Short mmCIF file of C-alpha atoms in Angstrom, two decimals:
data_model
loop_
_atom_site.label_atom_id
_atom_site.label_comp_id
_atom_site.label_asym_id
_atom_site.label_seq_id
_atom_site.Cartn_x
_atom_site.Cartn_y
_atom_site.Cartn_z
CA UNK A 1 -5.24 10.73 0.21
CA UNK A 2 -3.83 8.48 2.91
CA UNK A 3 -3.22 4.88 1.86
CA UNK A 4 -3.58 2.55 4.82
CA UNK A 5 -2.59 -0.96 5.83
CA UNK A 6 -6.25 -1.86 5.37
CA UNK A 7 -5.91 -0.99 1.69
CA UNK A 8 -2.79 -3.17 1.52
CA UNK A 9 -4.69 -6.07 3.14
CA UNK A 10 -7.78 -5.85 0.94
CA UNK A 11 -6.56 -5.01 -2.56
CA UNK A 12 -7.69 -7.71 -4.99
CA UNK A 13 -4.75 -9.45 -6.64
CA UNK A 14 -4.28 -11.24 -9.93
CA UNK A 15 -4.28 -14.58 -8.04
CA UNK A 16 -7.83 -14.08 -6.85
CA UNK A 17 -6.68 -13.58 -3.27
CA UNK A 18 -6.89 -10.34 -1.33
CA UNK A 19 -3.98 -8.27 -0.15
CA UNK A 20 -0.33 -7.81 -0.97
CA UNK A 21 2.35 -9.77 0.88
CA UNK A 22 3.60 -8.10 4.06
CA UNK A 23 7.15 -9.37 3.63
CA UNK A 24 7.41 -7.90 0.14
CA UNK A 25 5.73 -4.68 1.29
CA UNK A 26 8.26 -4.29 4.13
CA UNK A 27 11.09 -4.81 1.62
CA UNK A 28 9.51 -2.20 -0.67
CA UNK A 29 9.33 0.32 2.20
CA UNK A 30 12.97 -0.33 3.15
CA UNK A 31 14.12 -0.07 -0.48
CA UNK A 32 12.43 3.33 -0.83
CA UNK A 33 13.46 4.56 2.63
CA UNK A 34 9.85 4.74 3.83
CA UNK A 35 8.82 4.06 7.43
CA UNK A 36 6.98 0.72 7.59
CA UNK A 37 5.83 1.05 11.21
CA UNK A 38 4.50 4.55 10.62
CA UNK A 39 2.60 3.22 7.60
CA UNK A 40 1.05 0.43 9.69
CA UNK A 41 0.02 2.88 12.39
CA UNK A 42 -0.96 5.94 10.35
CA UNK A 43 -0.97 5.15 6.65
CA UNK A 44 1.08 6.98 4.05
CA UNK A 45 0.36 9.90 1.77
CA UNK A 46 -0.37 8.59 -1.71
CA UNK A 47 2.17 10.94 -3.28
CA UNK A 48 5.03 9.18 -1.50
CA UNK A 49 3.95 5.90 -3.13
CA UNK A 50 3.42 7.56 -6.51
CA UNK A 51 6.88 9.11 -6.35
CA UNK A 52 8.46 5.64 -6.19
CA UNK A 53 7.18 4.89 -9.71
CA UNK A 54 6.63 1.28 -8.63
CA UNK A 55 3.82 -0.43 -10.55
CA UNK A 56 2.40 -2.23 -7.51
CA UNK A 57 2.51 0.97 -5.44
CA UNK A 58 0.59 2.71 -8.20
CA UNK A 59 -2.01 -0.09 -8.20
CA UNK A 60 -2.36 0.28 -4.44
CA UNK A 61 -2.91 4.03 -4.76
CA UNK A 62 -5.48 3.48 -7.51
CA UNK A 63 -7.32 0.94 -5.36
CA UNK A 64 -7.26 3.24 -2.32
CA UNK A 65 -8.72 6.05 -4.41
CA UNK A 66 -11.50 3.74 -5.67
CA UNK A 67 -12.58 2.50 -2.26
CA UNK A 68 -11.62 5.54 -0.19
CA UNK A 69 -11.98 5.08 3.54
CA UNK A 70 -14.76 2.55 3.01
CA UNK A 71 -12.47 -0.46 2.91
CA UNK A 72 -14.15 -3.59 4.17
#
């Protein structure tokens, strides 16, 4: 499955707000040598996020699987 920026923007958070912080997401992508701009344009294969082992990345993948392409 492809995880998109729309998933990143709409995931419910523990604060009651929607979406993960872009600044922290960019740092995450840099830390794991992933292409942020390509993600914004095209999304990213879920396995690349899973392979990081990062808890928030795993939550994002789980959310993307739940909502699929039907993100509002």
